XYZ file of C-alpha atoms in Angstrom:
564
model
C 80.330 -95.320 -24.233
C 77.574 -92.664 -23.994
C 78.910 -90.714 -26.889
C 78.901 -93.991 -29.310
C 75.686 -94.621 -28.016
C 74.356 -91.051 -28.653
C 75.868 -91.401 -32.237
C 74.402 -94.970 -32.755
C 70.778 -93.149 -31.534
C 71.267 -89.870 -34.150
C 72.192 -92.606 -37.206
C 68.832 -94.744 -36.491
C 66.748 -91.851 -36.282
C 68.482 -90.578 -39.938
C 67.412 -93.704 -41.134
C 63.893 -93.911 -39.792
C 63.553 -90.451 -41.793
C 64.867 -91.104 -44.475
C 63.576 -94.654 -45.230
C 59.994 -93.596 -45.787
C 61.035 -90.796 -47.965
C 62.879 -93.101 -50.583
C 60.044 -95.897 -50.411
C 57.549 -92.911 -51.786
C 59.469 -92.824 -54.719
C 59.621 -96.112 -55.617
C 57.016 -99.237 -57.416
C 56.352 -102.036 -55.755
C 58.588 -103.668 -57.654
C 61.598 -101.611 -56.782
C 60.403 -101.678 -53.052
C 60.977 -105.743 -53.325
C 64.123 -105.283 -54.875
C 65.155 -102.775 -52.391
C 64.239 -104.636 -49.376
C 65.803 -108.106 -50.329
C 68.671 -106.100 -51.152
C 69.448 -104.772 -47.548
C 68.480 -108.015 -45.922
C 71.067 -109.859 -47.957
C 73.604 -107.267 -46.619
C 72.709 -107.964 -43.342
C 72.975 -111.864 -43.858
C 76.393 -111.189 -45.390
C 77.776 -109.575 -42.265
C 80.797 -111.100 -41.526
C 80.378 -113.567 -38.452
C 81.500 -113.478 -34.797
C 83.742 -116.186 -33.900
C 83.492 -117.523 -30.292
C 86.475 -119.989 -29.740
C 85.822 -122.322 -26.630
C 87.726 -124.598 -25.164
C 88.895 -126.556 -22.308
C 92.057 -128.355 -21.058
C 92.189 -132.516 -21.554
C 87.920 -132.634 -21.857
C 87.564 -136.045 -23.417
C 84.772 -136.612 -25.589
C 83.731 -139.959 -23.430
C 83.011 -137.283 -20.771
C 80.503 -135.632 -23.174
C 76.605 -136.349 -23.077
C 76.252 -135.513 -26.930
C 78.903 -138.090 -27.621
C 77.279 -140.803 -25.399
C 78.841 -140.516 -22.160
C 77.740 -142.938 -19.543
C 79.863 -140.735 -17.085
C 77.732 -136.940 -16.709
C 75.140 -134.872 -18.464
C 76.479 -131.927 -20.551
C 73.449 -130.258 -21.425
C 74.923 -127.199 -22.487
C 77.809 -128.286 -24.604
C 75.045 -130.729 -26.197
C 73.196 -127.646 -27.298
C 76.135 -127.055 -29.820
C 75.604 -130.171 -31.174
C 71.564 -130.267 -31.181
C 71.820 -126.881 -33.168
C 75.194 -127.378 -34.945
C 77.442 -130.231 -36.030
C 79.115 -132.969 -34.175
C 82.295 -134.540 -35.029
C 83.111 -137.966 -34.021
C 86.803 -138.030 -35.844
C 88.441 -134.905 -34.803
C 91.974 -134.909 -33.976
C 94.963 -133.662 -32.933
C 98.541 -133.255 -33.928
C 100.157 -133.907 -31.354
C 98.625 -134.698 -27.715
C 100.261 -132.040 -25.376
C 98.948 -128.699 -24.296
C 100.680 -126.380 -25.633
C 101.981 -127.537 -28.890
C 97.989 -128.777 -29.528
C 97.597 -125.071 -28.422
C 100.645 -123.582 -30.615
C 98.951 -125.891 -33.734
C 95.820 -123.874 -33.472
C 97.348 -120.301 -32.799
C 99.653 -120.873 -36.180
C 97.435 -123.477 -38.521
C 100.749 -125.317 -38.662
C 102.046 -129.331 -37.623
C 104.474 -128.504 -34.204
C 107.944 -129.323 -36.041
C 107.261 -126.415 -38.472
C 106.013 -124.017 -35.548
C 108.504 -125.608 -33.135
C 106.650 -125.883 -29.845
C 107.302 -129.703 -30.217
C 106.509 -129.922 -26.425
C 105.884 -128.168 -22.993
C 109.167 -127.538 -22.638
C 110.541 -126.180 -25.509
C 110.052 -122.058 -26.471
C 107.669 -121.106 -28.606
C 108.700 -118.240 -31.216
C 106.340 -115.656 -30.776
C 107.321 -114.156 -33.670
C 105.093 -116.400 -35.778
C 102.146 -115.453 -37.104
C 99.010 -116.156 -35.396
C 95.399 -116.409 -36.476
C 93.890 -113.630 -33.990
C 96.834 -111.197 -35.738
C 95.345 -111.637 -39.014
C 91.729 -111.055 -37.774
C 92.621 -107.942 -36.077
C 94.417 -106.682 -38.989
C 91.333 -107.578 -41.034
C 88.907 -105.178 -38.689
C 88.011 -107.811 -36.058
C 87.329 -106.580 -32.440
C 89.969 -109.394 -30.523
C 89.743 -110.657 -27.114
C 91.000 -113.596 -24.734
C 90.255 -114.685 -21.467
C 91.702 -117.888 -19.661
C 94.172 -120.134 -20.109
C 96.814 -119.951 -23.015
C 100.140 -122.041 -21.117
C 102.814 -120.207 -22.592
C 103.474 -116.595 -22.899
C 102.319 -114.058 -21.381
C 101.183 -111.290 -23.989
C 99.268 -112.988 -26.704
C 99.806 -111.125 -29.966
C 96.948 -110.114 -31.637
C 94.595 -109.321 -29.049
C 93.256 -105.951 -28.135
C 91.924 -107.227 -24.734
C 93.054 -110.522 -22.704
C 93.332 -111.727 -19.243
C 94.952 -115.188 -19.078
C 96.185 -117.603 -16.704
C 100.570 -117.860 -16.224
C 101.728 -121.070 -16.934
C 98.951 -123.870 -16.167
C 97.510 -121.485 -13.717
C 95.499 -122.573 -10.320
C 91.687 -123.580 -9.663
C 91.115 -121.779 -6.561
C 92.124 -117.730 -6.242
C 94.359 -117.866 -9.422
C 96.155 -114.964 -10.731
C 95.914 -114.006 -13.796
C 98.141 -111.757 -16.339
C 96.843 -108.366 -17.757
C 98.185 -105.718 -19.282
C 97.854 -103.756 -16.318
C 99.854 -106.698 -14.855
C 99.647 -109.192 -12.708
C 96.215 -109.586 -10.114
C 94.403 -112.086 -7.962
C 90.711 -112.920 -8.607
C 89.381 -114.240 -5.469
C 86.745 -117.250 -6.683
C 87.000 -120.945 -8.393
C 88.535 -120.701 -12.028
C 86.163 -121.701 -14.131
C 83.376 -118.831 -13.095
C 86.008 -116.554 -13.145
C 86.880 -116.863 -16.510
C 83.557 -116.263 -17.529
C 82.782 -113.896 -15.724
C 85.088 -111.442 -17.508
C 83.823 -113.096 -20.342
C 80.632 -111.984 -20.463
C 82.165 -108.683 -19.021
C 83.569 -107.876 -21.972
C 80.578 -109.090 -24.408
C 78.460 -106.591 -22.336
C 80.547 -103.923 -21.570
C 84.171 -103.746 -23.429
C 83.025 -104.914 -26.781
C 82.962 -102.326 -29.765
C 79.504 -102.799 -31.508
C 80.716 -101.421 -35.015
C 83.210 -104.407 -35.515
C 82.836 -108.468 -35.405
C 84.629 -109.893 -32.763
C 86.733 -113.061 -32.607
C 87.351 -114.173 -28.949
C 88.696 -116.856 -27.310
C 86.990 -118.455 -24.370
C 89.991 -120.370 -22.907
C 89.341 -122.599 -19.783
C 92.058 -124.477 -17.582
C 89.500 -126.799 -16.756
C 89.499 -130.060 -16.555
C 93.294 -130.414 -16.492
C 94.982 -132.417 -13.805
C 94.691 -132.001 -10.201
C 90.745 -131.380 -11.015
C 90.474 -128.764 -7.977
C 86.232 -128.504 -8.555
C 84.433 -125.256 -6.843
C 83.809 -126.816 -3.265
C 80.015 -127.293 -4.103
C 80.466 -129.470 -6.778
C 82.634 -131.450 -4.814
C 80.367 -132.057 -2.316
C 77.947 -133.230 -4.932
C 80.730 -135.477 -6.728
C 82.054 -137.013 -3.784
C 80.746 -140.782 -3.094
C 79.335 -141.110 -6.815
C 80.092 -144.594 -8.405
C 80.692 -144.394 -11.920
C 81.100 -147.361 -14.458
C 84.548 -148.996 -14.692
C 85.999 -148.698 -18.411
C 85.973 -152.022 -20.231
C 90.121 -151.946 -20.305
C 90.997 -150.490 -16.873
C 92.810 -153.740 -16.740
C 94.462 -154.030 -19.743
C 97.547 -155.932 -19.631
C 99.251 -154.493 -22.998
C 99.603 -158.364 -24.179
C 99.647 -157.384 -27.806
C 101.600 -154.045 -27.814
C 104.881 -153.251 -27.457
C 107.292 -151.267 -24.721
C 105.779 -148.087 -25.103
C 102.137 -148.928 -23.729
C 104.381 -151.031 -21.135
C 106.795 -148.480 -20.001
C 104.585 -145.276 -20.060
C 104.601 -143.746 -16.409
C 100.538 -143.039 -15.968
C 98.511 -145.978 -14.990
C 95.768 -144.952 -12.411
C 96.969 -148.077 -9.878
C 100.822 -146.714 -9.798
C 100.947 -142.671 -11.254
C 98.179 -141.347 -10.052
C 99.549 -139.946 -6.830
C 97.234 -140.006 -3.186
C 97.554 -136.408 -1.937
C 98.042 -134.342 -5.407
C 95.243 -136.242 -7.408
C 92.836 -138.364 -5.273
C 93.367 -135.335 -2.340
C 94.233 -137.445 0.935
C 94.840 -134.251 2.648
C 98.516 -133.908 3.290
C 98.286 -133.857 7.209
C 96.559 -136.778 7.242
C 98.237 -139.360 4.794
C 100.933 -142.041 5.863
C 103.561 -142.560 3.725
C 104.321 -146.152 4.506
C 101.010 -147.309 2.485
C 102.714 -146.094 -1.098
C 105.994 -145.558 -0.014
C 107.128 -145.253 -4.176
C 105.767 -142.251 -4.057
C 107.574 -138.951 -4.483
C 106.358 -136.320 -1.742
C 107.721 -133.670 -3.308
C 105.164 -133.972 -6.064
C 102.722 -135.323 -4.516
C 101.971 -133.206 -1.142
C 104.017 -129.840 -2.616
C 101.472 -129.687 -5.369
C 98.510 -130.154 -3.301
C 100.125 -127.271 -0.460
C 100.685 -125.470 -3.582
C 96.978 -125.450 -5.160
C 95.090 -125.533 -1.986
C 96.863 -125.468 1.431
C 98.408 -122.310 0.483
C 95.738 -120.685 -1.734
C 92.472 -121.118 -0.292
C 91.355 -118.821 2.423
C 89.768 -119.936 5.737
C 86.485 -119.055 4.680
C 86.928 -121.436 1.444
C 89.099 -124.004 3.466
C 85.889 -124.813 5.799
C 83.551 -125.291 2.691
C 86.416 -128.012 1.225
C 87.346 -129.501 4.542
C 83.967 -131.258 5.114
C 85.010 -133.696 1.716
C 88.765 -133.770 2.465
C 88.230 -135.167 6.129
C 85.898 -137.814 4.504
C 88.388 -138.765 1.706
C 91.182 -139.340 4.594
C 88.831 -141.042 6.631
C 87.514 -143.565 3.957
C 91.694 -144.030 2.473
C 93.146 -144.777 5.858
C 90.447 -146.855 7.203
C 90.192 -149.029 3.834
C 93.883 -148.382 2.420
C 95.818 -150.773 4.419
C 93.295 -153.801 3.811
C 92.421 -153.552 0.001
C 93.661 -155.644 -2.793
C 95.037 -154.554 -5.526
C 92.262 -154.583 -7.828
C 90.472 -152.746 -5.225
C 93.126 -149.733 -4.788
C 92.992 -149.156 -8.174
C 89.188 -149.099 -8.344
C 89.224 -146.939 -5.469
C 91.681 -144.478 -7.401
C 89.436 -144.480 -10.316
C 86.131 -143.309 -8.391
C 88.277 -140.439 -6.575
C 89.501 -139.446 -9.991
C 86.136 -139.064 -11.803
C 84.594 -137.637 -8.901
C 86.818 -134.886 -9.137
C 87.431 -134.731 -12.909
C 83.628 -134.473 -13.613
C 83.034 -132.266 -10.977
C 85.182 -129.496 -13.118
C 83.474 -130.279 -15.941
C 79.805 -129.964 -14.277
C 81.254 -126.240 -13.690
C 82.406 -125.670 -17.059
C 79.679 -127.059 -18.688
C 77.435 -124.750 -16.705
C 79.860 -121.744 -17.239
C 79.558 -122.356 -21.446
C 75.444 -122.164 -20.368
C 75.656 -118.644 -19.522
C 77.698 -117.933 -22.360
C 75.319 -119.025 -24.679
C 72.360 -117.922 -23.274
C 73.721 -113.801 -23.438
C 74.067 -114.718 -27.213
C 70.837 -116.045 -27.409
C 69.130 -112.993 -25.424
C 71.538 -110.085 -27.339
C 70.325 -111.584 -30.808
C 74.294 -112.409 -31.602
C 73.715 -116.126 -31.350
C 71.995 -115.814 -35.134
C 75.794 -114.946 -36.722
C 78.376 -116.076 -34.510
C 80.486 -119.044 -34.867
C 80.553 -121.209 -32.220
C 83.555 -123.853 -31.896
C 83.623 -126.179 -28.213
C 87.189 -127.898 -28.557
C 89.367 -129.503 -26.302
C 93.388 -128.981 -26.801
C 93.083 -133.038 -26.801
C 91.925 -135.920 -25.392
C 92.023 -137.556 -21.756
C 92.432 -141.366 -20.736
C 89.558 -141.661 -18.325
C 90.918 -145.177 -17.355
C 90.904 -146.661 -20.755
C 93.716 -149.173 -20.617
C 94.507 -148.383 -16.942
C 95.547 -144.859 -17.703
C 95.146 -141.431 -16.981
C 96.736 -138.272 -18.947
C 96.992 -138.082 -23.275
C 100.005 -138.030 -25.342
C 99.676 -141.286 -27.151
C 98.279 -141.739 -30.425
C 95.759 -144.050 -28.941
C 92.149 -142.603 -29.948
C 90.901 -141.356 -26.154
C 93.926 -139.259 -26.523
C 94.555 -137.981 -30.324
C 90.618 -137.888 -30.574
C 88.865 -134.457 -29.248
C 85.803 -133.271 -29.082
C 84.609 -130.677 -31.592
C 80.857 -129.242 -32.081
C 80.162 -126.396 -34.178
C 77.034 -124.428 -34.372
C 76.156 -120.926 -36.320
C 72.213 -120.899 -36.768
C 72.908 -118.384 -40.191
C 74.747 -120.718 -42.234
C 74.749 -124.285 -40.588
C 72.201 -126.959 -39.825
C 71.384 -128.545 -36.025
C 71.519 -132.329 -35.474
C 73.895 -133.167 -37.861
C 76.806 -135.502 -37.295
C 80.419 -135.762 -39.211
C 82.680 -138.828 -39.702
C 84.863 -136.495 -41.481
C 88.784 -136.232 -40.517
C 89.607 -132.961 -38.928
C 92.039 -131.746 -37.206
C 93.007 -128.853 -34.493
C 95.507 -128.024 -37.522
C 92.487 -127.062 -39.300
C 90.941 -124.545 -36.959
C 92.751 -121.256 -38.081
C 92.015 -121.736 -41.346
C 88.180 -122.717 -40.771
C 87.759 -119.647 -38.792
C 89.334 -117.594 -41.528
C 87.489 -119.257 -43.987
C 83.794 -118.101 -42.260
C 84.962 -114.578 -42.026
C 86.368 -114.512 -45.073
C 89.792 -113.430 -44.622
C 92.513 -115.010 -46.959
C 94.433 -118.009 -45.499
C 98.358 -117.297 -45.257
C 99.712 -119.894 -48.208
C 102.264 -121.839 -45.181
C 99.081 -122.722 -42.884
C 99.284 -126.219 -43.192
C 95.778 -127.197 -43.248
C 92.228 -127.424 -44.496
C 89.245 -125.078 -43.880
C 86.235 -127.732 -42.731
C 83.542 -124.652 -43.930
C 82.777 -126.570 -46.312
C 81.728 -129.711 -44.479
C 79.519 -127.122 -42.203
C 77.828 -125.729 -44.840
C 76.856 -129.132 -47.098
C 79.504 -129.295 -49.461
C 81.310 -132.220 -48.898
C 82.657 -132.299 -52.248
C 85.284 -129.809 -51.569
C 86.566 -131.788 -48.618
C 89.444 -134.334 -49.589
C 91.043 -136.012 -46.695
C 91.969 -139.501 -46.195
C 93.979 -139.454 -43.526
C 95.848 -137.228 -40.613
C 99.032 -137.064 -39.340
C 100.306 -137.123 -35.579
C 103.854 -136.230 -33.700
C 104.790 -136.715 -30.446
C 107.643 -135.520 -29.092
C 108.242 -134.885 -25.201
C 110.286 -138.380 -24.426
C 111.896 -138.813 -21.860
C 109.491 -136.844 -19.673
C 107.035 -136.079 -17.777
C 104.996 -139.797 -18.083
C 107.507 -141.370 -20.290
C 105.678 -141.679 -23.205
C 108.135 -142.808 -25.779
C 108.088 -140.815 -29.060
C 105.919 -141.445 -32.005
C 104.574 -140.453 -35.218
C 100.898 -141.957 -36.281
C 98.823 -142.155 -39.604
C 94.707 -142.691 -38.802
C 92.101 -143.080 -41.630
C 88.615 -143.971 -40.860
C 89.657 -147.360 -40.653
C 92.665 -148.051 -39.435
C 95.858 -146.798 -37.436
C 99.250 -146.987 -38.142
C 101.917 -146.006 -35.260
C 105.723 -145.915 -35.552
C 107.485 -145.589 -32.117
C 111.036 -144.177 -32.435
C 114.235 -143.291 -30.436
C 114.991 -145.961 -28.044
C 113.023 -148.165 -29.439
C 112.135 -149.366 -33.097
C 108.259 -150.676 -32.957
C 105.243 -150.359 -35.140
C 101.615 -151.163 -34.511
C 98.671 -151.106 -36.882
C 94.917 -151.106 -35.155
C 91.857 -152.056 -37.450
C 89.567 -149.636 -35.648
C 86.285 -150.716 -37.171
C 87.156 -154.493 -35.729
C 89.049 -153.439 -32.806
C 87.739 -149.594 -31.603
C 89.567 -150.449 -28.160
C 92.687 -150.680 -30.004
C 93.538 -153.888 -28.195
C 94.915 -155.784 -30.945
C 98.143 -155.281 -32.645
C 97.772 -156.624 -36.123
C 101.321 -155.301 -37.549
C 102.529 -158.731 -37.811
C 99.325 -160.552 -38.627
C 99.636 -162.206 -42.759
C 96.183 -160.658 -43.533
C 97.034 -157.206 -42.650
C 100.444 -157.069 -44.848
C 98.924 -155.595 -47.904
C 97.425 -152.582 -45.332
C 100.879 -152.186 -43.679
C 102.299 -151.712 -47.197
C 99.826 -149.496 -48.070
C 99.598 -147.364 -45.144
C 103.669 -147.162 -44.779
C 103.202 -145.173 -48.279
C 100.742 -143.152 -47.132
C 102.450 -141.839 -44.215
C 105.445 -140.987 -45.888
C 103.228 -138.853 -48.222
C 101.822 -137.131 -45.347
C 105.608 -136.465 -44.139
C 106.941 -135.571 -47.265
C 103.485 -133.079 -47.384
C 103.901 -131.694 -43.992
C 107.652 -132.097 -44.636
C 108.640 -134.141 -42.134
C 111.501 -136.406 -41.710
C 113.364 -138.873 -40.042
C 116.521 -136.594 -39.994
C 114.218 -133.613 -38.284
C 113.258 -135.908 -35.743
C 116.727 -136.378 -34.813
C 117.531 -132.795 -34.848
C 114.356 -132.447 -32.362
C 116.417 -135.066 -29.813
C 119.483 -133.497 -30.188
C 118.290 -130.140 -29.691
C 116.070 -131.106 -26.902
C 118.673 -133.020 -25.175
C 121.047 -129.744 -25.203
C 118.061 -127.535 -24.286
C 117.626 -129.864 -21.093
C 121.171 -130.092 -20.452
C 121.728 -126.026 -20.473
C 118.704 -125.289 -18.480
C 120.027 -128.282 -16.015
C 123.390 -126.606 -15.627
C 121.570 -122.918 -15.161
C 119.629 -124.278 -12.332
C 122.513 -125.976 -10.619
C 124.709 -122.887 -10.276
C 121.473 -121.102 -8.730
């Protein structure tokens, strides 16, 4: 470090001598000329990219997008001095194929991570590959759900598997080591570590910012607990939804607030206190193993005291209230526990993203660095009774995305515009300007950044979900959305279709497939979805290959486990 440093010191002090020299010898006009000259090759540096994002952040849980639930003044800055988009998408609601989508720039039945628990073929290309191979300084720190070497970075530390909240290990390529400390600091932390201290001035850098945060249980850091618990937030206008106009899918799926979400695991009725007899459905494996797992087990005395004064005040208020409660009331009572907690993780991450942003501001990198805050998808905070994604209902296949770089794009501005997480790896590539692979399968949104609009041509996006039966029972799907309206075939056990005219009906409450005015739009939109298929070559006869092949893959790791 000193020697670069040294080096960096002897090259400025060449220049500083030999600057004056030249300007002697030239006219005041060649002086202009010389000076604009070097200050447009300084504005044509290639950009930094900072990729952020979180785990199942839902935009209705974002200030900048009008949340009525918690301030986020730090993500908002990215949208005061960037762009907002209000129709951003994903491909397929699931962590790791939404994460797999990004990573390749392709739809998940052409990179084949169709869900969580289906391989991923590393062997693909990914978008940090080609930036490294293009001179980019690569780097990524958090949570990435599956693998555990990312290709294409030259420094990472990331969480295995969905990782934990509290003391969480983390892989490196020294191996595998315990941080003592709450996730989300963590992760930053080494972060800014490696802005500071690991990162090679000469090159740009592209690094990924990757935080497990706000993903289900919603451990927060025991502070923000504290200052969570016993909040009352605003019931969603459909937390009572009865489903009247939509079909067995929205009936069957297993993640209602009042039913799924479990009383130890999620709302945190500490395990030596809860009696099973008041939700006696519940499975206790699940429920109090995953709760032993993330805290009981992980958390050291010292930590344990700090989160013991809200967990003996959770039990107290469930078992004294519990037993007596209506219905209506249980579920209400499982939707205040559940934001309580869920916000309180975001609180920390948007404070985390704070100090991020403020070292770019104070290093002067903050000028030419791309900023992206994503979320791998979008979260059901109670909207129709529900918690978790996977559908393509629009709190789910919507996700936030806010873009700033101060160099090359405007603040306060505000896009309608349909992008996608498919889109990402080729945006990025786009800004750096590195040539996009030919079998990426989407569209660089530079364009919309910058104030050309006319070289954006998009009327709708296409959506695939795949992981049925499983974990929720969300039966399988494939979606077209345009800016007005959203067409959703639901497949395999079933045979149902639903159509939503989401300037009329933004709740998606109404069903209009069957309604004689909307015939012409069905018709219409039925030919626009198989154009999207046949363009991201999809088919009916792939999706059954995907069932068959995830039926064996279930059925071989079933027999592997039973002989162990």
């Amino acid at each position: 470090m000193r020697a670069k440093q040294n080096r960096q010191t002897f090259q400025l002090s060449l220049k500083i001598i030999v600057l004056p020299l030249s300007i002697f010898s030239l006219s005041a006009c060649s002086l202009l000329s010389y000076v604009t000259a070097t200050k447009s090759v300084t504005t044509q540096k290639r950009p930094n990219i900072l990729f952020i994002m979180s785990d199942d952040h839902a935009y209705q849980a974002i200030s900048a997008y009008g949340s009525k639930l918690i301030d986020t003044p730090n993500i908002d800055r990215l949208a005061k001095q960037g762009m907002r988009f209000t129709n951003a998408s994903v491909t397929n609601s699931i962590c790791a194929p939404s994460r797999a989508t990004i990573l390749t720039g392709k739809h998940t039945h052409i990179n084949g991570k169709i869900d969580n628990r289906m391989p991923f073929d590393d062997s693909q290309q990914t978008f940090p590959q080609i930036f490294q191979k293009n001179g980019y300084q690569t780097a990524m720190f958090g949570k990435l759900h599956f693998g555990n070497n990312p290709k294409g970075v030259d420094d990472f530390m990331i969480l295995p598997g969905q990782g934990d909240y509290i003391n969480p290990d983390f892989v490196t390529k020294q191996g595998t080591v315990r941080k003592q400390g709450y996730v989300t600091d963590i992760i930053t932390d080494e972060t800014l570590k490696w802005l500071k201290q690991d990162r090679d001035e000469s090159k740009p850098f592209m690094l990924a910012y990757l935080h497990k945060a706000p993903h289900r249980s919603w451990w927060p850091r025991a502070d923000k607990f504290a200052e969570y618990y016993g909040k009352q937030f605003p019931l969603p206008e459909t937390l009572f939804d009865d489903y009247a106009t939509r079909g067995a899918a929205a009936k069957t799926a297993e993640m209602t607030i009042s039913h799924f979400m479990l009383p130890v695991k999620d709302t945190k009725v500490s395990a030596d206190r809860y009696d099973p007899r008041y939700e006696p459905y519940v499975d206790a494996r699940d429920n109090i193993g995953v709760f032993e797992r993330q805290y009981t087990n992980r958390a050291t005395p010292e930590q344990k005291i700090e989160y013991e004064k809200v967990l003996s005040q959770i039990a107290k208020d469930y078992n004294q209230n519990w037993p007596t409660m209506t219905d209506k009331e249980k579920t209400i009572w499982k939707y205040q526990r559940y934001m309580q907690d869920y916000l309180a993780t975001i609180s920390s991450v948007d404070d985390n993203i704070g100090r991020v942003l403020d070292y770019l501001d104070e290093s002067g990198l903050a000028e030419n660095t791309l900023v992206v805050y994503t979320s791998d998808q979008g979260f059901f905070l109670g909207e129709h009774g529900w918690f978790d994604k996977r559908f393509a209902y629009q709190e789910s296949m919507k996700t936030p995305l806010l873009v700033r770089w101060p160099a090359k794009i405007k603040g306060n501005q505000v896009s309608d515009e349909l992008v996608q997480n498919l889109d990402y790896a080729q945006t990025f590539l786009d800004a750096a300007g590195i040539a996009q692979p030919s079998d990426m399968q989407g569209q660089s949104f530079l364009p919309l950044l910058t104030g050309e609009t006319h070289k954006w041509h998009r009327n709708g996006v296409y959506y695939h979900y795949y992981e049925y039966p499983g974990a929720h029972e969300v039966k399988r799907h494939y979606a077209i959305m345009t800016k007005q309206y959203k067409l959703i075939h639901f497949y395999h056990d079933v045979d149902e279709w639903e159509l939503f005219d989401l300037k009329k009906d933004p709740s998606e409450l109404d069903n209009v497939y069957q309604h004689r005015d909307y015939q012409q739009v069905v018709k219409s939109l039925k030919q626009e979805l198989n154009e999207l298929r046949n363009e991201y070559k999809d088919s009916t006869e792939l999706a059954q290959q995907f069932i068959h092949k995830t039926k064996n893959w279930t059925n071989n790791k079933n027999k592997k486990s039973s002989k162990h």
